[in-house]
PDB file of C-alpha atoms in Angstrom:
ATOM      1  CA  MET E  18       0.000   0.000   0.000  1.00  0.00           C
ATOM      2  CA  ASN E  19       1.218   3.475  -0.863  1.00  0.00           C
ATOM      3  CA  PRO E  20       2.259   5.468   2.262  1.00  0.00           C
ATOM      4  CA  LEU E  21       0.027   8.337   1.128  1.00  0.00           C
ATOM      5  CA  THR E  22      -2.937   5.960   1.026  1.00  0.00           C
ATOM      6  CA  ARG E  23      -2.150   4.748   4.538  1.00  0.00           C
ATOM      7  CA  LEU E  24      -1.901   8.337   5.771  1.00  0.00           C
ATOM      8  CA  PHE E  25      -5.221   9.171   4.111  1.00  0.00           C
ATOM      9  CA  ILE E  26      -6.920   6.189   5.798  1.00  0.00           C
ATOM     10  CA  TYR E  27      -5.729   7.163   9.270  1.00  0.00           C
ATOM     11  CA  LEU E  28      -6.519  10.858   8.806  1.00  0.00           C
ATOM     12  CA  LEU E  29      -9.971  10.106   7.414  1.00  0.00           C
ATOM     13  CA  PHE E  30     -10.678   7.796  10.338  1.00  0.00           C
ATOM     14  CA  SER E  31      -9.519  10.490  12.791  1.00  0.00           C
ATOM     15  CA  PHE E  32     -11.678  13.203  11.228  1.00  0.00           C
ATOM     16  CA  SER E  33     -14.609  10.797  11.139  1.00  0.00           C
ATOM     17  CA  ILE E  34     -14.250  10.298  14.893  1.00  0.00           C
ATOM     18  CA  LEU E  35     -14.036  14.025  15.579  1.00  0.00           C
ATOM     19  CA  PHE E  36     -17.111  14.830  13.466  1.00  0.00           C
ATOM     20  CA  SER E  37     -19.247  12.051  14.965  1.00  0.00           C
ATOM     21  CA  LYS E  38     -22.153  13.331  17.042  1.00  0.00           C
ATOM     22  CA  GLN E  39     -24.292  10.303  17.858  1.00  0.00           C
ATOM     23  CA  ILE E  40     -23.008   8.003  20.562  1.00  0.00           C
ATOM     24  CA  LEU E  41     -23.678   4.878  18.472  1.00  0.00           C
ATOM     25  CA  ILE E  42     -21.418   6.118  15.674  1.00  0.00           C
ATOM     26  CA  ILE E  43     -18.691   7.028  18.191  1.00  0.00           C
ATOM     27  CA  LEU E  44     -18.955   3.567  19.761  1.00  0.00           C
ATOM     28  CA  ALA E  45     -18.737   2.004  16.291  1.00  0.00           C
ATOM     29  CA  HIS E  46     -15.502   3.930  15.652  1.00  0.00           C
ATOM     30  CA  ILE E  47     -14.110   2.829  19.018  1.00  0.00           C
ATOM     31  CA  ALA E  48     -15.024  -0.796  18.247  1.00  0.00           C
ATOM     32  CA  LEU E  49     -13.230  -0.534  14.901  1.00  0.00           C
ATOM     33  CA  LEU E  50     -10.232   1.004  16.695  1.00  0.00           C
ATOM     34  CA  LEU E  51     -10.105  -1.941  19.114  1.00  0.00           C
ATOM     35  CA  ILE E  52     -10.221  -4.380  16.192  1.00  0.00           C
ATOM     36  CA  ILE E  53      -7.277  -2.563  14.571  1.00  0.00           C
ATOM     37  CA  LEU E  54      -5.348  -2.681  17.864  1.00  0.00           C
ATOM     38  CA  LEU E  55      -6.015  -6.417  18.196  1.00  0.00           C
ATOM     39  CA  TYR E  56      -4.782  -6.916  14.639  1.00  0.00           C
ATOM     40  CA  LYS E  57      -1.586  -4.967  15.381  1.00  0.00           C
ATOM     41  CA  LYS E  58      -0.948  -6.397  18.841  1.00  0.00           C
ATOM     42  CA  GLU E  59       2.823  -6.474  18.244  1.00  0.00           C
ATOM     43  CA  LEU E  60       2.747  -2.670  18.621  1.00  0.00           C
ATOM     44  CA  TRP E  61       0.921  -2.667  21.958  1.00  0.00           C
ATOM     45  CA  SER E  62       3.944  -1.965  24.155  1.00  0.00           C
ATOM     46  CA  GLU E  63       4.950   1.153  22.223  1.00  0.00           C
ATOM     47  CA  TRP E  64       1.338   2.254  21.827  1.00  0.00           C
ATOM     48  CA  VAL E  65       0.690   2.065  25.578  1.00  0.00           C
ATOM     49  CA  LYS E  66       3.918   3.938  26.280  1.00  0.00           C
ATOM     50  CA  TYR E  67       2.955   6.904  24.097  1.00  0.00           C
ATOM     51  CA  THR E  68      -0.780   7.062  24.846  1.00  0.00           C
ATOM     52  CA  LYS E  69      -0.664   6.566  28.627  1.00  0.00           C
ATOM     53  CA  PRO E  70      -0.086  10.282  29.446  1.00  0.00           C
ATOM     54  CA  TYR E  71      -3.078  11.274  27.299  1.00  0.00           C
ATOM     55  CA  TYR E  72      -5.400   8.854  29.067  1.00  0.00           C
ATOM     56  CA  ILE E  73      -4.486  10.633  32.290  1.00  0.00           C
ATOM     57  CA  TYR E  74      -4.661  14.152  30.843  1.00  0.00           C
ATOM     58  CA  PHE E  75      -7.968  13.900  28.939  1.00  0.00           C
ATOM     59  CA  PRO E  76     -10.131  12.741  31.905  1.00  0.00           C
ATOM     60  CA  LEU E  77      -8.601  15.442  34.115  1.00  0.00           C
ATOM     61  CA  SER E  78      -9.309  18.037  31.428  1.00  0.00           C
ATOM     62  CA  GLY E  79     -12.862  16.735  31.150  1.00  0.00           C
ATOM     63  CA  ILE E  80     -13.405  17.093  34.903  1.00  0.00           C
ATOM     64  CA  LEU E  81     -12.025  20.643  34.807  1.00  0.00           C
ATOM     65  CA  PHE E  82     -14.265  21.526  31.866  1.00  0.00           C
ATOM     66  CA  LEU E  83     -17.242  20.011  33.690  1.00  0.00           C
ATOM     67  CA  CYS E  84     -16.614  22.142  36.763  1.00  0.00           C
ATOM     68  CA  ILE E  85     -16.214  25.332  34.716  1.00  0.00           C
ATOM     69  CA  SER E  86     -19.348  24.577  32.681  1.00  0.00           C
ATOM     70  CA  LEU E  87     -21.413  24.036  35.831  1.00  0.00           C
ATOM     71  CA  VAL E  88     -20.410  27.485  37.045  1.00  0.00           C
ATOM     72  CA  ILE E  89     -20.787  29.565  33.875  1.00  0.00           C
ATOM     73  CA  SER E  90     -23.292  27.555  31.794  1.00  0.00           C
ATOM     74  CA  GLN E  91     -27.057  27.447  32.157  1.00  0.00           C
ATOM     75  CA  ARG E  92     -27.425  23.988  30.675  1.00  0.00           C
ATOM     76  CA  SER E  93     -28.426  21.015  32.799  1.00  0.00           C
ATOM     77  CA  LEU E  94     -25.927  18.704  34.446  1.00  0.00           C
ATOM     78  CA  GLU E  95     -26.953  15.759  32.258  1.00  0.00           C
ATOM     79  CA  VAL E  96     -26.312  17.643  29.000  1.00  0.00           C
ATOM     80  CA  ILE E  97     -22.928  18.938  30.171  1.00  0.00           C
ATOM     81  CA  LEU E  98     -21.902  15.489  31.430  1.00  0.00           C
ATOM     82  CA  VAL E  99     -22.831  13.829  28.126  1.00  0.00           C
ATOM     83  CA  ASP E 100     -20.900  16.465  26.136  1.00  0.00           C
ATOM     84  CA  VAL E 101     -17.795  16.036  28.289  1.00  0.00           C
ATOM     85  CA  ILE E 102     -17.884  12.241  28.041  1.00  0.00           C
ATOM     86  CA  LEU E 103     -18.363  12.279  24.262  1.00  0.00           C
ATOM     87  CA  ALA E 104     -15.585  14.855  23.780  1.00  0.00           C
ATOM     88  CA  THR E 105     -13.211  12.790  25.929  1.00  0.00           C
ATOM     89  CA  MET E 106     -14.053   9.666  23.947  1.00  0.00           C
ATOM     90  CA  ARG E 107     -13.469  11.442  20.627  1.00  0.00           C
ATOM     91  CA  LEU E 108     -10.100  12.876  21.675  1.00  0.00           C
ATOM     92  CA  SER E 109      -8.914   9.600  23.204  1.00  0.00           C
ATOM     93  CA  ALA E 110      -9.856   7.604  20.100  1.00  0.00           C
ATOM     94  CA  THR E 111      -8.257  10.159  17.762  1.00  0.00           C
ATOM     95  CA  VAL E 112      -4.990  10.208  19.708  1.00  0.00           C
ATOM     96  CA  SER E 113      -4.992   6.399  19.855  1.00  0.00           C
ATOM     97  CA  ILE E 114      -5.357   5.879  16.102  1.00  0.00           C
ATOM     98  CA  MET E 115      -2.843   8.571  15.134  1.00  0.00           C
ATOM     99  CA  THR E 116      -0.325   7.274  17.693  1.00  0.00           C
ATOM    100  CA  LEU E 117      -0.673   3.856  16.102  1.00  0.00           C
ATOM    101  CA  TYR E 118       0.017   5.438  12.717  1.00  0.00           C
ATOM    102  CA  MET E 119       3.125   7.251  13.997  1.00  0.00           C
ATOM    103  CA  ILE E 120       4.489   3.989  15.399  1.00  0.00           C
ATOM    104  CA  GLU E 121       3.705   1.960  12.300  1.00  0.00           C
ATOM    105  CA  SER E 122       4.798   4.417   9.635  1.00  0.00           C
ATOM    106  CA  ARG E 123       7.961   6.358   8.899  1.00  0.00           C
ATOM    107  CA  SER E 124       8.158   9.959   7.749  1.00  0.00           C
ATOM    108  CA  HIS E 125      10.822   9.038   5.209  1.00  0.00           C
ATOM    109  CA  ASP E 126       8.338   6.756   3.420  1.00  0.00           C
ATOM    110  CA  ILE E 127       5.864   9.627   3.155  1.00  0.00           C
ATOM    111  CA  LEU E 128       8.496  11.846   1.558  1.00  0.00           C
ATOM    112  CA  LEU E 129       9.447   9.093  -0.884  1.00  0.00           C
ATOM    113  CA  ALA E 130       5.787   8.644  -1.839  1.00  0.00           C
ATOM    114  CA  ILE E 131       5.309  12.391  -2.340  1.00  0.00           C
ATOM    115  CA  ARG E 132       8.453  12.615  -4.474  1.00  0.00           C
ATOM    116  CA  GLY E 133       7.337   9.550  -6.442  1.00  0.00           C
ATOM    117  CA  LEU E 134       3.954  11.144  -7.141  1.00  0.00           C
ATOM    118  CA  TRP E 135       5.702  14.394  -8.056  1.00  0.00           C
ATOM    119  CA  PHE E 136       8.078  12.601 -10.428  1.00  0.00           C
ATOM    120  CA  SER E 137       5.253  10.664 -12.100  1.00  0.00           C
ATOM    121  CA  SER E 138       3.261  13.841 -12.706  1.00  0.00           C
ATOM    122  CA  GLY E 139       6.060  15.324 -14.809  1.00  0.00           C
ATOM    123  CA  ILE E 140       5.362  18.813 -13.459  1.00  0.00           C
ATOM    124  CA  GLN E 141       8.482  20.957 -13.321  1.00  0.00           C
ATOM    125  CA  TYR E 142       8.551  23.420 -10.457  1.00  0.00           C
ATOM    126  CA  ARG E 143      12.147  23.650  -9.261  1.00  0.00           C
ATOM    127  CA  TRP E 144      11.302  25.356  -5.968  1.00  0.00           C
ATOM    128  CA  LEU E 145       8.951  22.524  -4.972  1.00  0.00           C
ATOM    129  CA  ASP E 146      11.487  19.910  -6.016  1.00  0.00           C
ATOM    130  CA  ARG E 147      14.107  21.612  -3.863  1.00  0.00           C
ATOM    131  CA  LEU E 148      11.672  21.860  -0.956  1.00  0.00           C
ATOM    132  CA  LEU E 149      10.970  18.118  -1.076  1.00  0.00           C
ATOM    133  CA  LEU E 150      14.687  17.432  -1.313  1.00  0.00           C
ATOM    134  CA  PHE E 151      15.325  19.646   1.723  1.00  0.00           C
ATOM    135  CA  PHE E 152      12.785  17.781   3.866  1.00  0.00           C
ATOM    136  CA  GLU E 153      14.092  14.398   2.725  1.00  0.00           C
ATOM    137  CA  ILE E 154      17.701  15.269   3.579  1.00  0.00           C
ATOM    138  CA  THR E 155      16.582  16.720   6.915  1.00  0.00           C
ATOM    139  CA  MET E 156      14.716  13.541   7.868  1.00  0.00           C
ATOM    140  CA  ARG E 157      17.607  11.360   6.710  1.00  0.00           C
ATOM    141  CA  PHE E 158      20.448  13.135   8.511  1.00  0.00           C
ATOM    142  CA  PHE E 159      18.694  14.460  11.616  1.00  0.00           C
ATOM    143  CA  PRO E 160      19.240  11.223  13.638  1.00  0.00           C
ATOM    144  CA  SER E 161      23.012  11.340  12.999  1.00  0.00           C
ATOM    145  CA  ILE E 162      23.175  15.014  14.001  1.00  0.00           C
ATOM    146  CA  GLN E 163      21.180  14.259  17.125  1.00  0.00           C
ATOM    147  CA  GLU E 164      23.541  11.397  17.971  1.00  0.00           C
ATOM    148  CA  GLN E 165      26.534  13.677  17.439  1.00  0.00           C
ATOM    149  CA  TRP E 166      25.022  16.225  19.808  1.00  0.00           C
ATOM    150  CA  ASN E 167      24.518  13.508  22.458  1.00  0.00           C
ATOM    151  CA  ILE E 168      28.124  12.379  22.020  1.00  0.00           C
ATOM    152  CA  THR E 169      29.272  15.964  22.552  1.00  0.00           C
ATOM    153  CA  GLU E 170      27.270  16.215  25.770  1.00  0.00           C
ATOM    154  CA  ARG E 171      28.702  12.921  27.024  1.00  0.00           C
ATOM    155  CA  SER E 172      32.220  14.156  26.187  1.00  0.00           C
ATOM    156  CA  GLN E 173      31.663  17.269  28.270  1.00  0.00           C
ATOM    157  CA  LYS E 174      30.448  15.099  31.121  1.00  0.00           C
ATOM    158  CA  ALA E 175      33.538  12.875  30.791  1.00  0.00           C
ATOM    159  CA  LEU E 176      35.750  15.966  31.024  1.00  0.00           C
ATOM    160  CA  THR E 177      34.071  16.720  34.376  1.00  0.00           C
ATOM    161  CA  ILE E 178      32.368  19.805  32.962  1.00  0.00           C
ATOM    162  CA  LYS E 179      29.509  20.397  35.332  1.00  0.00           C
ATOM    163  CA  LYS E 180      26.092  20.380  33.791  1.00  0.00           C
ATOM    164  CA  PRO E 181      24.090  23.421  34.933  1.00  0.00           C
ATOM    165  CA  ARG E 182      21.024  22.582  36.982  1.00  0.00           C
ATOM    166  CA  SER E 183      19.087  25.691  36.055  1.00  0.00           C
ATOM    167  CA  ARG E 184      17.086  25.376  32.843  1.00  0.00           C
ATOM    168  CA  ILE E 185      17.849  28.985  31.939  1.00  0.00           C
ATOM    169  CA  GLN E 186      21.591  28.493  32.379  1.00  0.00           C
ATOM    170  CA  ARG E 187      21.453  25.274  30.374  1.00  0.00           C
ATOM    171  CA  THR E 188      19.621  27.083  27.556  1.00  0.00           C
ATOM    172  CA  ILE E 189      22.292  29.811  27.551  1.00  0.00           C
ATOM    173  CA  ASN E 190      25.098  27.213  27.338  1.00  0.00           C
ATOM    174  CA  ILE E 191      23.365  25.416  24.468  1.00  0.00           C
ATOM    175  CA  ALA E 192      22.887  28.725  22.628  1.00  0.00           C
ATOM    176  CA  LYS E 193      26.600  29.472  23.013  1.00  0.00           C
ATOM    177  CA  PHE E 194      27.563  26.052  21.664  1.00  0.00           C
ATOM    178  CA  ILE E 195      25.225  26.024  18.638  1.00  0.00           C
ATOM    179  CA  PRO E 196      27.458  28.255  16.398  1.00  0.00           C
ATOM    180  CA  ASP E 197      30.483  26.010  17.075  1.00  0.00           C
ATOM    181  CA  PHE E 198      28.366  22.922  16.385  1.00  0.00           C
ATOM    182  CA  ILE E 199      27.216  24.375  13.049  1.00  0.00           C
ATOM    183  CA  ILE E 200      30.805  25.185  12.036  1.00  0.00           C
ATOM    184  CA  LEU E 201      31.892  21.640  12.900  1.00  0.00           C
ATOM    185  CA  ASN E 202      29.220  20.282  10.540  1.00  0.00           C
ATOM    186  CA  LEU E 203      29.978  22.610   7.621  1.00  0.00           C
ATOM    187  CA  GLU E 204      32.740  20.360   6.296  1.00  0.00           C
ATOM    188  CA  LYS E 205      30.456  17.348   6.555  1.00  0.00           C
ATOM    189  CA  THR E 206      27.775  19.259   4.630  1.00  0.00           C
ATOM    190  CA  ASP E 207      30.236  20.144   1.871  1.00  0.00           C
ATOM    191  CA  ASN E 208      31.236  16.476   1.566  1.00  0.00           C
ATOM    192  CA  ILE E 209      27.593  15.431   1.277  1.00  0.00           C
ATOM    193  CA  VAL E 210      26.929  18.006  -1.458  1.00  0.00           C
ATOM    194  CA  HIS E 211      30.070  16.947  -3.331  1.00  0.00           C
ATOM    195  CA  ASN E 212      29.089  13.256  -3.154  1.00  0.00           C
ATOM    196  CA  MET E 213      25.568  14.052  -4.392  1.00  0.00           C
ATOM    197  CA  LEU E 214      26.964  15.936  -7.382  1.00  0.00           C
ATOM    198  CA  MET E 215      29.446  13.122  -8.154  1.00  0.00           C
ATOM    199  CA  ARG E 216      26.565  10.636  -8.191  1.00  0.00           C
ATOM    200  CA  GLY E 217      24.724  12.654 -10.801  1.00  0.00           C
ATOM    201  CA  TYR E 218      22.356  14.502  -8.501  1.00  0.00           C
ATOM    202  CA  GLY E 219      22.351  17.528 -10.767  1.00  0.00           C
ATOM    203  CA  THR E 220      20.125  20.517 -11.258  1.00  0.00           C
ATOM    204  CA  ASN E 221      17.554  18.953 -13.595  1.00  0.00           C
ATOM    205  CA  SER E 222      13.973  19.091 -12.385  1.00  0.00           C
ATOM    206  CA  PRO E 223      12.199  16.874 -11.503  1.00  0.00           C
ATOM    207  CA  ARG E 224      15.035  14.710 -10.186  1.00  0.00           C
ATOM    208  CA  SER E 225      14.813  10.946 -10.430  1.00  0.00           C
ATOM    209  CA  ILE E 226      14.001   8.965  -7.301  1.00  0.00           C
ATOM    210  CA  TYR E 227      14.793   5.515  -5.936  1.00  0.00           C
ATOM    211  CA  PRO E 228      12.877   3.588  -4.800  1.00  0.00           C
ATOM    212  CA  HIS E 229      10.021   4.918  -6.894  1.00  0.00           C
ATOM    213  CA  ILE E 230       6.807   4.376  -4.918  1.00  0.00           C
ATOM    214  CA  LYS E 231       4.052   4.502  -7.514  1.00  0.00           C
ATOM    215  CA  PHE E 232       0.511   5.677  -6.891  1.00  0.00           C
ATOM    216  CA  ARG E 233      -1.533   2.881  -8.459  1.00  0.00           C
ATOM    217  CA  LEU E 234      -5.151   2.451  -9.489  1.00  0.00           C
ATOM    218  CA  TYR E 235      -6.194   0.574  -6.366  1.00  0.00           C
ATOM    219  CA  ASP E 236      -4.884   3.478  -4.258  1.00  0.00           C
ATOM    220  CA  CYS E 237      -7.315   5.759  -6.101  1.00  0.00           C
ATOM    221  CA  ILE E 238     -10.097   3.215  -5.521  1.00  0.00           C
ATOM    222  CA  ILE E 239      -9.326   3.130  -1.790  1.00  0.00           C
ATOM    223  CA  PHE E 240      -9.315   6.946  -1.666  1.00  0.00           C
ATOM    224  CA  ALA E 241     -12.688   7.252  -3.400  1.00  0.00           C
ATOM    225  CA  GLY E 242     -14.335   4.271  -1.696  1.00  0.00           C
ATOM    226  CA  LEU E 243     -13.451   5.248   1.860  1.00  0.00           C
ATOM    227  CA  LEU E 244     -14.423   8.860   1.227  1.00  0.00           C
ATOM    228  CA  VAL E 245     -17.849   7.819  -0.062  1.00  0.00           C
ATOM    229  CA  VAL E 246     -18.379   5.427   2.876  1.00  0.00           C
ATOM    230  CA  THR E 247     -17.385   8.086   5.422  1.00  0.00           C
ATOM    231  CA  VAL E 248     -19.641  10.727   3.898  1.00  0.00           C
ATOM    232  CA  GLY E 249     -22.469   8.186   3.765  1.00  0.00           C
ATOM    233  CA  VAL E 250     -22.060   7.266   7.442  1.00  0.00           C
ATOM    234  CA  HIS E 251     -22.059  10.881   8.581  1.00  0.00           C
ATOM    235  CA  SER E 252     -25.057  11.744   6.421  1.00  0.00           C
ATOM    236  CA  PHE E 253     -27.122   9.799   8.997  1.00  0.00           C
ATOM    237  CA  ASP E 254     -25.347  11.462  11.931  1.00  0.00           C
TER     238      ASP E 254
END
């Protein structure tokens, strides 16, 4: 399945949850969410790790909203309580499904799919091609830069350089070190640019891409079919 199609499915499901008004439709979405979680049970440990704070925060926010509404609103307690419960259910389900997507998918695949669709279209806008290239390089090299930053911090700790306890002082020290860190990476950046040019990554637009993730006919069918089903469901809401 194309990564763009997967993203569309998860986003459409999330918006469908948020726009649901009747409790039966919300419960149907939650039931479908539980089925998806059972199908992807190998991701449970990571999913619980990332969603646990939200399942603490959302009920507390609901209680706070309930108390404020009782003071300033003229509606009955039953109406306010139902609204708070439904809103908490919608937010919890939306966060759950999108967290599952973030665990399952990779941003790099999305960029490859977008560049593949861009390359297949044959449209030549150099600024957009460069923008996609910028995001792809950023996603590819950010982990190594982050690791290099962590190594630098561990080196300072090994040299018995005391780490400031104050957050403000730590921010000031990081701000002082950023220019030196950028200068240290300039040579690495030049080497990357030189290697890209040596491999034929020239100035022609649109640039070729590998692997080329194609947007096929069944992806279009999934797009149209799910959109029609979602609109049909909410037409009875």
